[in-house]
C-alpha cells in the first residue's frame, strides 16, 4: 500500500501464505506445552510481526499483569489493538462496485 495504491507481488503470495500458515500451525502445536498466558504472548508476537499494534497498546509495551488473572490481561486489549480501519475504509471504497457486481453469481453450473 503505497501512495494510495495497493499492489501485490503475486508470485510471492503463495510462499508468504504458506509460511504464515506454518507459523500459525507451529503456534497451535506449541500451545500444548506452555501455559495459557505464554501462549497468548506468543500469539500476540506472531500477529504483531504482520500487523502494527496500536501505539497505546499495553500489550505492545509489555505492561501486562502476568501475575494477575487471564481476564486482567484480556481487559487490556484495545478494541483496535491492530488498527486497520483506514486500510479497510479505503479498500472497501475501491471494491464496493466490484463486490456488488458479483451479486447472484454462484459456483453452480448449468452444464
CSV table of N, CA and C in Angstrom, one decimal:
chain,number,residue,atom,x,y,z
A,1,UNK,N,0.9,-1.2,0.0
A,1,UNK,CA,0.0,0.0,0.0
A,1,UNK,C,0.9,1.2,0.0
A,2,UNK,N,1.1,1.8,-1.2
A,2,UNK,CA,2.0,3.0,-1.3
A,2,UNK,C,1.3,4.0,-2.1
A,3,UNK,N,1.3,5.3,-1.7
A,3,UNK,CA,0.7,6.4,-2.5
A,3,UNK,C,-0.7,6.1,-2.9
A,4,UNK,N,-1.5,5.6,-2.0
A,4,UNK,CA,-2.9,5.2,-2.2
A,4,UNK,C,-3.1,4.1,-3.3
A,5,UNK,N,-2.1,3.3,-3.5
A,5,UNK,CA,-2.2,2.2,-4.4
A,5,UNK,C,-1.8,0.9,-3.8
A,6,UNK,N,-2.7,0.0,-3.8
A,6,UNK,CA,-2.4,-1.4,-3.3
A,6,UNK,C,-1.9,-2.2,-4.4
A,7,UNK,N,-0.7,-2.8,-4.1
A,7,UNK,CA,-0.2,-3.7,-5.1
A,7,UNK,C,0.3,-5.0,-4.5
A,8,UNK,N,0.3,-6.1,-5.2
A,8,UNK,CA,0.7,-7.4,-4.8
A,8,UNK,C,1.9,-7.9,-5.7
A,9,UNK,N,2.8,-8.6,-5.0
A,9,UNK,CA,3.8,-9.3,-5.8
A,9,UNK,C,3.2,-10.8,-5.9
A,10,UNK,N,2.3,-11.0,-6.9
A,10,UNK,CA,1.5,-12.2,-6.9
A,10,UNK,C,2.4,-13.5,-6.9
A,11,UNK,N,3.6,-13.4,-7.5
A,11,UNK,CA,4.4,-14.6,-7.5
A,11,UNK,C,4.9,-15.0,-6.0
A,12,UNK,N,4.9,-14.0,-5.1
A,12,UNK,CA,5.3,-14.2,-3.8
A,12,UNK,C,4.2,-14.7,-2.9
A,13,UNK,N,2.9,-14.4,-3.3
A,13,UNK,CA,1.8,-14.7,-2.4
A,13,UNK,C,1.7,-16.1,-1.9
A,14,UNK,N,1.8,-17.1,-2.8
A,14,UNK,CA,1.7,-18.5,-2.2
A,14,UNK,C,2.8,-18.8,-1.2
A,15,UNK,N,4.0,-18.4,-1.4
A,15,UNK,CA,5.1,-18.7,-0.4
A,15,UNK,C,4.8,-18.0,0.9
A,16,UNK,N,4.4,-16.7,0.8
A,16,UNK,CA,4.1,-16.0,2.0
A,16,UNK,C,2.9,-16.6,2.8
A,17,UNK,N,1.9,-16.9,2.1
A,17,UNK,CA,0.7,-17.5,2.7
A,17,UNK,C,1.1,-18.8,3.4
A,18,UNK,N,1.9,-19.7,2.7
A,18,UNK,CA,2.3,-20.9,3.2
A,18,UNK,C,3.2,-20.7,4.4
A,19,UNK,N,4.1,-19.8,4.4
A,19,UNK,CA,4.9,-19.5,5.5
A,19,UNK,C,4.1,-19.1,6.8
A,20,UNK,N,3.1,-18.2,6.5
A,20,UNK,CA,2.3,-17.8,7.6
A,20,UNK,C,1.5,-18.9,8.2
A,21,UNK,N,1.0,-19.8,7.3
A,21,UNK,CA,0.3,-21.0,7.7
A,21,UNK,C,1.1,-21.9,8.6
A,22,UNK,N,2.4,-22.1,8.2
A,22,UNK,CA,3.3,-22.9,9.0
A,22,UNK,C,3.6,-22.2,10.4
A,23,UNK,N,3.7,-20.9,10.4
A,23,UNK,CA,3.9,-20.2,11.7
A,23,UNK,C,2.7,-20.4,12.6
A,24,UNK,N,1.5,-20.3,12.0
A,24,UNK,CA,0.2,-20.5,12.8
A,24,UNK,C,0.1,-21.9,13.3
A,25,UNK,N,0.5,-22.9,12.4
A,25,UNK,CA,0.5,-24.3,12.9
A,25,UNK,C,1.5,-24.5,14.0
A,26,UNK,N,2.6,-24.0,13.9
A,26,UNK,CA,3.6,-24.1,14.9
A,26,UNK,C,3.1,-23.5,16.2
A,27,UNK,N,2.5,-22.3,16.1
A,27,UNK,CA,1.9,-21.7,17.3
A,27,UNK,C,0.9,-22.6,18.0
A,28,UNK,N,0.0,-23.2,17.1
A,28,UNK,CA,-1.0,-24.1,17.6
A,28,UNK,C,-0.4,-25.3,18.4
A,29,UNK,N,0.5,-25.9,17.8
A,29,UNK,CA,1.1,-27.1,18.4
A,29,UNK,C,1.9,-26.8,19.6
A,30,UNK,N,2.6,-25.6,19.6
A,30,UNK,CA,3.4,-25.2,20.8
A,30,UNK,C,2.5,-24.9,22.0
A,31,UNK,N,1.2,-24.6,21.7
A,31,UNK,CA,0.3,-24.2,22.8
A,31,UNK,C,0.1,-25.4,23.8
A,32,UNK,N,0.3,-26.6,23.3
A,32,UNK,CA,0.1,-27.8,24.1
A,32,UNK,C,1.0,-27.8,25.3
A,33,UNK,N,2.2,-27.3,25.1
A,33,UNK,CA,3.3,-27.4,26.1
A,33,UNK,C,3.6,-26.2,26.8
A,34,UNK,N,2.7,-25.2,26.8
A,34,UNK,CA,3.0,-24.0,27.5
A,34,UNK,C,1.8,-23.4,28.2
A,35,UNK,N,2.0,-22.6,29.2
A,35,UNK,CA,0.8,-22.0,29.9
A,35,UNK,C,0.0,-21.1,29.0
A,36,UNK,N,-1.2,-20.9,29.3
A,36,UNK,CA,-2.1,-20.1,28.5
A,36,UNK,C,-1.6,-18.7,28.3
A,37,UNK,N,-1.1,-18.0,29.3
A,37,UNK,CA,-0.6,-16.6,29.2
A,37,UNK,C,0.7,-16.6,28.3
A,38,UNK,N,1.5,-17.6,28.4
A,38,UNK,CA,2.7,-17.7,27.5
A,38,UNK,C,2.2,-17.8,26.0
A,39,UNK,N,1.2,-18.6,25.9
A,39,UNK,CA,0.7,-18.8,24.5
A,39,UNK,C,0.1,-17.5,24.0
A,40,UNK,N,-0.7,-16.8,24.8
A,40,UNK,CA,-1.2,-15.6,24.3
A,40,UNK,C,-0.1,-14.6,23.9
A,41,UNK,N,1.0,-14.5,24.7
A,41,UNK,CA,2.1,-13.7,24.4
A,41,UNK,C,2.7,-14.1,23.0
A,42,UNK,N,2.9,-15.4,22.8
A,42,UNK,CA,3.4,-15.9,21.6
A,42,UNK,C,2.5,-15.5,20.4
A,43,UNK,N,1.2,-15.7,20.6
A,43,UNK,CA,0.2,-15.3,19.5
A,43,UNK,C,0.3,-13.8,19.2
A,44,UNK,N,0.4,-13.0,20.3
A,44,UNK,CA,0.5,-11.6,20.1
A,44,UNK,C,1.7,-11.2,19.3
A,45,UNK,N,2.8,-11.9,19.6
A,45,UNK,CA,4.1,-11.6,18.9
A,45,UNK,C,4.0,-12.0,17.4
A,46,UNK,N,3.3,-13.1,17.1
A,46,UNK,CA,3.1,-13.5,15.7
A,46,UNK,C,2.2,-12.5,15.0
A,47,UNK,N,1.1,-12.1,15.6
A,47,UNK,CA,0.2,-11.2,14.9
A,47,UNK,C,1.0,-9.8,14.7
A,48,UNK,N,1.7,-9.4,15.7
A,48,UNK,CA,2.4,-8.1,15.6
A,48,UNK,C,3.6,-8.1,14.7
A,49,UNK,N,4.0,-9.3,14.3
A,49,UNK,CA,5.0,-9.4,13.3
A,49,UNK,C,4.5,-9.1,11.9
A,50,UNK,N,3.2,-9.2,11.8
A,50,UNK,CA,2.5,-9.0,10.5
A,50,UNK,C,1.7,-7.7,10.4
A,51,UNK,N,1.1,-7.3,11.6
A,51,UNK,CA,0.3,-6.1,11.7
A,51,UNK,C,0.9,-5.2,12.8
A,52,UNK,N,0.9,-3.9,12.5
A,52,UNK,CA,1.4,-2.9,13.5
A,52,UNK,C,0.4,-2.7,14.6
A,53,UNK,N,0.8,-3.0,15.9
A,53,UNK,CA,-0.2,-2.8,17.0
A,53,UNK,C,-0.4,-1.3,17.3
A,54,UNK,N,-1.5,-1.1,18.0
A,54,UNK,CA,-1.9,0.3,18.4
A,54,UNK,C,-0.7,0.8,19.2
A,55,UNK,N,-0.3,2.1,18.9
A,55,UNK,CA,0.8,2.6,19.7
A,55,UNK,C,0.6,2.7,21.2
A,56,UNK,N,-0.7,2.8,21.6
A,56,UNK,CA,-1.0,2.9,23.0
A,56,UNK,C,-1.2,1.6,23.7
A,57,UNK,N,-0.9,0.5,23.0
A,57,UNK,CA,-1.1,-0.9,23.5
A,57,UNK,C,-0.3,-1.2,24.7
A,58,UNK,N,-1.0,-1.6,25.8
A,58,UNK,CA,-0.3,-2.2,26.9
A,58,UNK,C,0.4,-3.5,26.6
A,59,UNK,N,-0.1,-4.2,25.7
A,59,UNK,CA,0.5,-5.5,25.2
A,59,UNK,C,1.8,-5.2,24.5
A,60,UNK,N,1.7,-4.2,23.6
A,60,UNK,CA,2.9,-3.8,22.8
A,60,UNK,C,4.0,-3.3,23.8
A,61,UNK,N,3.7,-2.6,24.8
A,61,UNK,CA,4.6,-2.0,25.7
A,61,UNK,C,5.1,-3.1,26.8
A,62,UNK,N,4.5,-4.2,26.8
A,62,UNK,CA,4.8,-5.3,27.7
A,62,UNK,C,4.4,-4.9,29.2
A,63,UNK,N,3.4,-4.1,29.3
A,63,UNK,CA,2.8,-3.7,30.6
A,63,UNK,C,1.6,-4.5,31.0
A,64,UNK,N,1.9,-5.8,31.2
A,64,UNK,CA,0.8,-6.8,31.4
A,64,UNK,C,0.9,-7.3,32.8
A,65,UNK,N,-0.2,-7.6,33.5
A,65,UNK,CA,-0.2,-8.1,34.8
A,65,UNK,C,0.0,-9.7,34.8
A,66,UNK,N,1.2,-10.1,34.5
A,66,UNK,CA,1.5,-11.5,34.3
A,66,UNK,C,1.2,-12.3,35.5
A,67,UNK,N,1.2,-11.7,36.7
A,67,UNK,CA,0.9,-12.4,37.9
A,67,UNK,C,-0.6,-12.3,38.3
A,68,UNK,N,-1.4,-11.6,37.4
A,68,UNK,CA,-2.8,-11.5,37.6
A,68,UNK,C,-3.6,-12.6,36.9
A,69,UNK,N,-4.9,-12.4,36.8
A,69,UNK,CA,-5.7,-13.4,36.1
A,69,UNK,C,-5.7,-13.2,34.6
A,70,UNK,N,-6.1,-14.2,33.9
A,70,UNK,CA,-6.1,-14.1,32.4
A,70,UNK,C,-7.1,-12.9,32.0
A,71,UNK,N,-8.1,-12.7,32.8
A,71,UNK,CA,-9.1,-11.6,32.5
A,71,UNK,C,-8.4,-10.3,32.5
A,72,UNK,N,-7.5,-10.1,33.5
A,72,UNK,CA,-6.8,-8.8,33.6
A,72,UNK,C,-6.0,-8.5,32.4
A,73,UNK,N,-5.5,-9.6,31.8
A,73,UNK,CA,-4.7,-9.4,30.6
A,73,UNK,C,-5.6,-9.1,29.4
A,74,UNK,N,-6.7,-9.8,29.2
A,74,UNK,CA,-7.5,-9.6,28.1
A,74,UNK,C,-8.3,-8.3,28.2
A,75,UNK,N,-8.5,-7.8,29.4
A,75,UNK,CA,-9.2,-6.5,29.5
A,75,UNK,C,-8.3,-5.4,29.0
A,76,UNK,N,-7.0,-5.6,28.9
A,76,UNK,CA,-6.1,-4.5,28.4
A,76,UNK,C,-6.0,-4.5,26.9
A,77,UNK,N,-6.6,-5.4,26.2
A,77,UNK,CA,-6.6,-5.4,24.7
A,77,UNK,C,-7.5,-4.3,24.2
A,78,UNK,N,-7.0,-3.4,23.4
A,78,UNK,CA,-7.7,-2.3,22.8
A,78,UNK,C,-8.8,-2.8,21.8
A,79,UNK,N,-9.9,-2.2,21.6
A,79,UNK,CA,-10.9,-2.6,20.6
A,79,UNK,C,-10.2,-2.5,19.2
A,80,UNK,N,-9.2,-1.7,19.1
A,80,UNK,CA,-8.5,-1.6,17.8
A,80,UNK,C,-7.0,-1.9,18.1
A,81,UNK,N,-6.8,-3.0,18.7
A,81,UNK,CA,-5.4,-3.4,19.1
A,81,UNK,C,-4.5,-3.4,17.8
A,82,UNK,N,-5.0,-3.9,16.7
A,82,UNK,CA,-4.3,-3.9,15.4
A,82,UNK,C,-5.1,-3.1,14.5
A,83,UNK,N,-5.0,-1.7,14.5
A,83,UNK,CA,-5.9,-0.9,13.8
A,83,UNK,C,-5.7,-1.0,12.2
A,84,UNK,N,-6.8,-1.4,11.6
A,84,UNK,CA,-6.8,-1.5,10.1
A,84,UNK,C,-7.9,-0.7,9.5
A,85,UNK,N,-8.6,0.1,10.3
A,85,UNK,CA,-9.8,0.8,9.8
A,85,UNK,C,-9.5,1.7,8.6
A,86,UNK,N,-8.4,2.4,8.6
A,86,UNK,CA,-8.1,3.3,7.4
A,86,UNK,C,-7.9,2.4,6.2
A,87,UNK,N,-7.2,1.3,6.3
A,87,UNK,CA,-7.0,0.4,5.2
A,87,UNK,C,-8.3,-0.1,4.7
A,88,UNK,N,-9.1,-0.6,5.6
A,88,UNK,CA,-10.4,-1.2,5.2
A,88,UNK,C,-11.4,-0.2,4.6
A,89,UNK,N,-11.4,1.0,5.1
A,89,UNK,CA,-12.2,2.0,4.6
A,89,UNK,C,-11.9,2.4,3.1
A,90,UNK,N,-10.6,2.5,2.9
A,90,UNK,CA,-10.1,2.8,1.5
A,90,UNK,C,-10.3,1.6,0.6
A,91,UNK,N,-10.0,0.4,1.1
A,91,UNK,CA,-10.2,-0.8,0.3
A,91,UNK,C,-11.7,-1.0,0.0
A,92,UNK,N,-12.5,-0.8,1.0
A,92,UNK,CA,-14.0,-1.0,0.7
A,92,UNK,C,-14.5,-0.1,-0.3
A,93,UNK,N,-14.1,1.2,-0.3
A,93,UNK,CA,-14.5,2.1,-1.3
A,93,UNK,C,-14.1,1.7,-2.7
A,94,UNK,N,-12.9,1.1,-2.8
A,94,UNK,CA,-12.4,0.7,-4.1
A,94,UNK,C,-13.1,-0.6,-4.6
A,95,UNK,N,-13.5,-1.4,-3.7
A,95,UNK,CA,-14.0,-2.7,-4.0
A,95,UNK,C,-15.6,-2.8,-4.0
A,96,UNK,N,-16.2,-1.7,-3.5
A,96,UNK,CA,-17.7,-1.7,-3.4
A,96,UNK,C,-18.4,-2.1,-4.6
A,97,UNK,N,-18.1,-1.5,-5.8
A,97,UNK,CA,-18.8,-1.8,-7.0
A,97,UNK,C,-18.5,-3.2,-7.6
A,98,UNK,N,-17.2,-3.6,-7.4
A,98,UNK,CA,-16.8,-4.9,-7.8
A,98,UNK,C,-17.6,-6.0,-7.0
A,99,UNK,N,-17.7,-5.8,-5.7
A,99,UNK,CA,-18.4,-6.8,-4.9
A,99,UNK,C,-19.9,-6.8,-5.2
A,100,UNK,N,-20.5,-5.6,-5.4
A,100,UNK,CA,-21.9,-5.5,-5.8
A,100,UNK,C,-22.1,-6.2,-7.1
A,101,UNK,N,-21.2,-6.1,-8.0
A,101,UNK,CA,-21.4,-6.7,-9.4
A,101,UNK,C,-21.4,-8.2,-9.3
A,102,UNK,N,-21.0,-8.8,-8.2
A,102,UNK,CA,-21.0,-10.3,-8.2
A,102,UNK,C,-22.2,-10.9,-7.6
A,103,UNK,N,-23.2,-10.0,-7.2
A,103,UNK,CA,-24.4,-10.5,-6.6
A,103,UNK,C,-25.1,-11.5,-7.5
A,104,UNK,N,-25.5,-12.6,-7.0
A,104,UNK,CA,-26.2,-13.6,-7.7
A,104,UNK,C,-25.3,-14.7,-8.4
A,105,UNK,N,-24.0,-14.4,-8.4
A,105,UNK,CA,-23.1,-15.4,-9.0
A,105,UNK,C,-22.9,-16.5,-8.0
A,106,UNK,N,-23.0,-17.7,-8.6
A,106,UNK,CA,-22.8,-18.9,-7.7
A,106,UNK,C,-21.8,-19.8,-8.3
A,107,UNK,N,-21.4,-20.8,-7.6
A,107,UNK,CA,-20.4,-21.8,-8.1
A,107,UNK,C,-21.1,-22.9,-8.9
A,108,UNK,N,-22.4,-22.8,-9.1
A,108,UNK,CA,-23.1,-23.9,-9.8
A,108,UNK,C,-23.1,-23.6,-11.3
A,109,UNK,N,-23.1,-24.7,-12.0
A,109,UNK,CA,-23.0,-24.6,-13.5
A,109,UNK,C,-24.3,-25.2,-14.0
A,110,UNK,N,-24.8,-24.7,-15.1
A,110,UNK,CA,-25.9,-25.3,-15.8
A,110,UNK,C,-25.6,-26.5,-16.6
A,111,UNK,N,-24.3,-26.7,-16.8
A,111,UNK,CA,-23.9,-27.9,-17.7
A,111,UNK,C,-24.1,-29.2,-17.0
